[in-house]
């Protein structure tokens, strides 16, 4: 069983436990999110799946993403005024974002968990979570611009 097959199986179990029916569209949206490393928007998911599900609407995609978010399978990433992007929740990871094309790439850095403990200790806050984003120019955009 591949990693994505294992993630799909666990995601379906989570949905069943919370009483969410597994429709063919739900299955396809979830599969797309798990296999996509691009943090797609709802429109991108819709465009990728409309051939397979001609009577599926963008609203269906949004509604399913909301359900996935509510049960904790998906994180909604909002960046300023651009469309929300959706990320299948795996382990804690961070994002580096290209300021030119908007591409979002995951990276892992376990050392930041200590920041929550320090913040809590210094301020007395009960920390629920943190979010960190790093911005720059991706290699593809640098090639286009000839910038190093």
PDB file of C-alpha atoms in Angstrom:
ATOM      1  CA  UNK A   1       0.000   0.000   0.000  1.00  0.00           C
ATOM      2  CA  UNK A   2       1.451   3.356  -1.033  1.00  0.00           C
ATOM      3  CA  UNK A   3       1.515   6.349   1.295  1.00  0.00           C
ATOM      4  CA  UNK A   4      -1.333   8.031  -0.609  1.00  0.00           C
ATOM      5  CA  UNK A   5      -3.438   4.822  -0.527  1.00  0.00           C
ATOM      6  CA  UNK A   6      -2.867   4.615   3.215  1.00  0.00           C
ATOM      7  CA  UNK A   7      -3.833   8.305   3.645  1.00  0.00           C
ATOM      8  CA  UNK A   8      -6.975   7.733   1.551  1.00  0.00           C
ATOM      9  CA  UNK A   9      -7.968   4.717   3.665  1.00  0.00           C
ATOM     10  CA  UNK A  10      -7.483   6.711   6.899  1.00  0.00           C
ATOM     11  CA  UNK A  11      -9.383   9.714   5.496  1.00  0.00           C
ATOM     12  CA  UNK A  12     -12.340   7.480   4.529  1.00  0.00           C
ATOM     13  CA  UNK A  13     -12.304   5.954   8.030  1.00  0.00           C
ATOM     14  CA  UNK A  14     -12.397   9.467   9.542  1.00  0.00           C
ATOM     15  CA  UNK A  15     -15.353  10.405   7.339  1.00  0.00           C
ATOM     16  CA  UNK A  16     -17.225   7.192   8.232  1.00  0.00           C
ATOM     17  CA  UNK A  17     -16.610   7.778  11.959  1.00  0.00           C
ATOM     18  CA  UNK A  18     -18.114  11.255  11.679  1.00  0.00           C
ATOM     19  CA  UNK A  19     -21.123   9.961   9.723  1.00  0.00           C
ATOM     20  CA  UNK A  20     -20.169  11.524   6.383  1.00  0.00           C
ATOM     21  CA  UNK A  21     -21.336   9.545   3.336  1.00  0.00           C
ATOM     22  CA  UNK A  22     -18.611   8.678   0.830  1.00  0.00           C
ATOM     23  CA  UNK A  23     -19.988   9.800  -2.539  1.00  0.00           C
ATOM     24  CA  UNK A  24     -17.996   9.258  -5.739  1.00  0.00           C
ATOM     25  CA  UNK A  25     -17.396  13.037  -5.938  1.00  0.00           C
ATOM     26  CA  UNK A  26     -16.170  13.169  -2.328  1.00  0.00           C
ATOM     27  CA  UNK A  27     -13.839  10.270  -2.998  1.00  0.00           C
ATOM     28  CA  UNK A  28     -12.453  11.948  -6.136  1.00  0.00           C
ATOM     29  CA  UNK A  29     -11.950  15.342  -4.430  1.00  0.00           C
ATOM     30  CA  UNK A  30     -10.183  13.686  -1.506  1.00  0.00           C
ATOM     31  CA  UNK A  31      -7.998  11.591  -3.809  1.00  0.00           C
ATOM     32  CA  UNK A  32      -7.095  14.704  -5.813  1.00  0.00           C
ATOM     33  CA  UNK A  33      -6.128  16.584  -2.634  1.00  0.00           C
ATOM     34  CA  UNK A  34      -3.997  13.703  -1.363  1.00  0.00           C
ATOM     35  CA  UNK A  35      -2.162  13.272  -4.669  1.00  0.00           C
ATOM     36  CA  UNK A  36      -1.843  16.967  -5.460  1.00  0.00           C
ATOM     37  CA  UNK A  37       1.230  18.630  -4.045  1.00  0.00           C
ATOM     38  CA  UNK A  38       0.133  22.032  -5.326  1.00  0.00           C
ATOM     39  CA  UNK A  39      -2.333  23.128  -2.597  1.00  0.00           C
ATOM     40  CA  UNK A  40      -5.112  23.563  -5.167  1.00  0.00           C
ATOM     41  CA  UNK A  41      -7.945  26.092  -5.127  1.00  0.00           C
ATOM     42  CA  UNK A  42     -11.548  24.842  -5.331  1.00  0.00           C
ATOM     43  CA  UNK A  43     -11.627  25.989  -8.976  1.00  0.00           C
ATOM     44  CA  UNK A  44      -8.500  23.969  -9.808  1.00  0.00           C
ATOM     45  CA  UNK A  45     -10.032  20.875  -8.191  1.00  0.00           C
ATOM     46  CA  UNK A  46     -13.273  21.466 -10.119  1.00  0.00           C
ATOM     47  CA  UNK A  47     -11.421  21.866 -13.445  1.00  0.00           C
ATOM     48  CA  UNK A  48      -9.378  18.707 -12.821  1.00  0.00           C
ATOM     49  CA  UNK A  49     -12.478  16.612 -12.060  1.00  0.00           C
ATOM     50  CA  UNK A  50     -15.204  18.099 -14.298  1.00  0.00           C
ATOM     51  CA  UNK A  51     -14.402  15.638 -17.115  1.00  0.00           C
ATOM     52  CA  UNK A  52     -15.018  12.701 -14.794  1.00  0.00           C
ATOM     53  CA  UNK A  53     -18.086  14.310 -13.122  1.00  0.00           C
ATOM     54  CA  UNK A  54     -19.804  16.507 -15.740  1.00  0.00           C
ATOM     55  CA  UNK A  55     -22.721  17.383 -13.440  1.00  0.00           C
ATOM     56  CA  UNK A  56     -20.541  18.361 -10.473  1.00  0.00           C
ATOM     57  CA  UNK A  57     -20.529  22.114  -9.755  1.00  0.00           C
ATOM     58  CA  UNK A  58     -17.934  24.370  -8.159  1.00  0.00           C
ATOM     59  CA  UNK A  59     -20.384  24.661  -5.234  1.00  0.00           C
ATOM     60  CA  UNK A  60     -20.168  20.870  -4.747  1.00  0.00           C
ATOM     61  CA  UNK A  61     -16.387  21.156  -4.518  1.00  0.00           C
ATOM     62  CA  UNK A  62     -16.629  24.015  -1.982  1.00  0.00           C
ATOM     63  CA  UNK A  63     -19.225  22.152   0.106  1.00  0.00           C
ATOM     64  CA  UNK A  64     -17.084  19.022   0.212  1.00  0.00           C
ATOM     65  CA  UNK A  65     -13.968  21.008   1.102  1.00  0.00           C
ATOM     66  CA  UNK A  66     -15.945  22.588   3.970  1.00  0.00           C
ATOM     67  CA  UNK A  67     -16.938  19.125   5.217  1.00  0.00           C
ATOM     68  CA  UNK A  68     -13.317  17.928   4.989  1.00  0.00           C
ATOM     69  CA  UNK A  69     -12.166  21.031   6.868  1.00  0.00           C
ATOM     70  CA  UNK A  70     -14.754  20.538   9.615  1.00  0.00           C
ATOM     71  CA  UNK A  71     -13.655  16.940  10.250  1.00  0.00           C
ATOM     72  CA  UNK A  72      -9.983  17.977  10.241  1.00  0.00           C
ATOM     73  CA  UNK A  73      -8.845  16.350   6.991  1.00  0.00           C
ATOM     74  CA  UNK A  74      -8.102  19.569   5.134  1.00  0.00           C
ATOM     75  CA  UNK A  75      -6.662  22.956   6.044  1.00  0.00           C
ATOM     76  CA  UNK A  76      -7.855  26.057   4.253  1.00  0.00           C
ATOM     77  CA  UNK A  77      -4.945  28.346   3.454  1.00  0.00           C
ATOM     78  CA  UNK A  78      -5.904  31.961   2.922  1.00  0.00           C
ATOM     79  CA  UNK A  79      -3.405  34.440   1.556  1.00  0.00           C
ATOM     80  CA  UNK A  80      -4.610  38.003   1.181  1.00  0.00           C
ATOM     81  CA  UNK A  81      -7.179  38.499  -1.550  1.00  0.00           C
ATOM     82  CA  UNK A  82      -6.373  35.441  -3.657  1.00  0.00           C
ATOM     83  CA  UNK A  83      -8.553  32.315  -3.621  1.00  0.00           C
ATOM     84  CA  UNK A  84      -8.232  29.953  -0.681  1.00  0.00           C
ATOM     85  CA  UNK A  85      -6.006  26.983  -1.290  1.00  0.00           C
ATOM     86  CA  UNK A  86      -6.578  23.604   0.295  1.00  0.00           C
ATOM     87  CA  UNK A  87      -4.004  21.357   1.895  1.00  0.00           C
ATOM     88  CA  UNK A  88      -4.589  17.733   2.893  1.00  0.00           C
ATOM     89  CA  UNK A  89      -3.547  17.567   6.550  1.00  0.00           C
ATOM     90  CA  UNK A  90      -0.565  15.305   7.001  1.00  0.00           C
ATOM     91  CA  UNK A  91       2.057  16.173   9.568  1.00  0.00           C
ATOM     92  CA  UNK A  92       2.818  19.678  10.787  1.00  0.00           C
ATOM     93  CA  UNK A  93       4.611  21.454   8.015  1.00  0.00           C
ATOM     94  CA  UNK A  94       5.267  24.954   6.812  1.00  0.00           C
ATOM     95  CA  UNK A  95       4.892  26.726   3.505  1.00  0.00           C
ATOM     96  CA  UNK A  96       7.233  28.730   1.345  1.00  0.00           C
ATOM     97  CA  UNK A  97       5.335  30.873  -1.143  1.00  0.00           C
ATOM     98  CA  UNK A  98       6.524  32.336  -4.423  1.00  0.00           C
ATOM     99  CA  UNK A  99       5.652  36.020  -4.560  1.00  0.00           C
ATOM    100  CA  UNK A 100       5.603  35.954  -8.361  1.00  0.00           C
ATOM    101  CA  UNK A 101       3.503  32.929  -9.350  1.00  0.00           C
ATOM    102  CA  UNK A 102       1.889  32.058  -6.014  1.00  0.00           C
ATOM    103  CA  UNK A 103       3.247  28.476  -5.920  1.00  0.00           C
ATOM    104  CA  UNK A 104       3.219  27.029  -2.388  1.00  0.00           C
ATOM    105  CA  UNK A 105       5.756  24.362  -1.411  1.00  0.00           C
ATOM    106  CA  UNK A 106       5.765  22.339   1.819  1.00  0.00           C
ATOM    107  CA  UNK A 107       8.810  22.004   4.004  1.00  0.00           C
ATOM    108  CA  UNK A 108       9.304  20.402   7.388  1.00  0.00           C
ATOM    109  CA  UNK A 109      11.160  21.949  10.293  1.00  0.00           C
ATOM    110  CA  UNK A 110      10.493  20.214  13.603  1.00  0.00           C
ATOM    111  CA  UNK A 111      12.373  22.806  15.688  1.00  0.00           C
ATOM    112  CA  UNK A 112       9.468  25.237  15.627  1.00  0.00           C
ATOM    113  CA  UNK A 113       7.349  23.216  18.067  1.00  0.00           C
ATOM    114  CA  UNK A 114       9.605  24.596  20.792  1.00  0.00           C
ATOM    115  CA  UNK A 115       8.522  28.123  19.814  1.00  0.00           C
ATOM    116  CA  UNK A 116       4.993  27.347  21.074  1.00  0.00           C
ATOM    117  CA  UNK A 117       6.331  26.206  24.428  1.00  0.00           C
ATOM    118  CA  UNK A 118       8.540  29.289  24.725  1.00  0.00           C
ATOM    119  CA  UNK A 119       5.703  31.637  23.715  1.00  0.00           C
ATOM    120  CA  UNK A 120       3.423  30.019  26.289  1.00  0.00           C
ATOM    121  CA  UNK A 121       6.074  30.186  28.995  1.00  0.00           C
ATOM    122  CA  UNK A 122       6.981  33.836  28.317  1.00  0.00           C
ATOM    123  CA  UNK A 123       3.438  35.185  27.885  1.00  0.00           C
ATOM    124  CA  UNK A 124       1.279  32.871  29.988  1.00  0.00           C
ATOM    125  CA  UNK A 125      -0.902  32.163  26.921  1.00  0.00           C
ATOM    126  CA  UNK A 126      -2.351  28.731  26.297  1.00  0.00           C
ATOM    127  CA  UNK A 127      -1.094  28.241  22.725  1.00  0.00           C
ATOM    128  CA  UNK A 128      -3.468  26.471  20.332  1.00  0.00           C
ATOM    129  CA  UNK A 129      -1.330  26.521  17.169  1.00  0.00           C
ATOM    130  CA  UNK A 130       1.023  28.593  15.071  1.00  0.00           C
ATOM    131  CA  UNK A 131       1.399  29.390  11.408  1.00  0.00           C
ATOM    132  CA  UNK A 132       4.576  30.339   9.621  1.00  0.00           C
ATOM    133  CA  UNK A 133       5.045  31.274   6.001  1.00  0.00           C
ATOM    134  CA  UNK A 134       8.198  32.161   4.157  1.00  0.00           C
ATOM    135  CA  UNK A 135       8.087  34.219   0.967  1.00  0.00           C
ATOM    136  CA  UNK A 136      10.500  34.422  -1.946  1.00  0.00           C
ATOM    137  CA  UNK A 137      10.928  33.615  -5.642  1.00  0.00           C
ATOM    138  CA  UNK A 138      10.704  30.000  -6.816  1.00  0.00           C
ATOM    139  CA  UNK A 139      13.373  28.456  -9.098  1.00  0.00           C
ATOM    140  CA  UNK A 140      11.020  28.511 -12.140  1.00  0.00           C
ATOM    141  CA  UNK A 141      10.331  32.242 -11.746  1.00  0.00           C
ATOM    142  CA  UNK A 142      14.040  32.923 -11.169  1.00  0.00           C
ATOM    143  CA  UNK A 143      14.826  31.155 -14.482  1.00  0.00           C
ATOM    144  CA  UNK A 144      12.229  33.296 -16.255  1.00  0.00           C
ATOM    145  CA  UNK A 145      13.710  36.446 -14.739  1.00  0.00           C
ATOM    146  CA  UNK A 146      17.340  35.324 -14.952  1.00  0.00           C
ATOM    147  CA  UNK A 147      17.706  36.286 -11.269  1.00  0.00           C
ATOM    148  CA  UNK A 148      20.048  34.392  -8.947  1.00  0.00           C
TER     149      UNK A 148
END
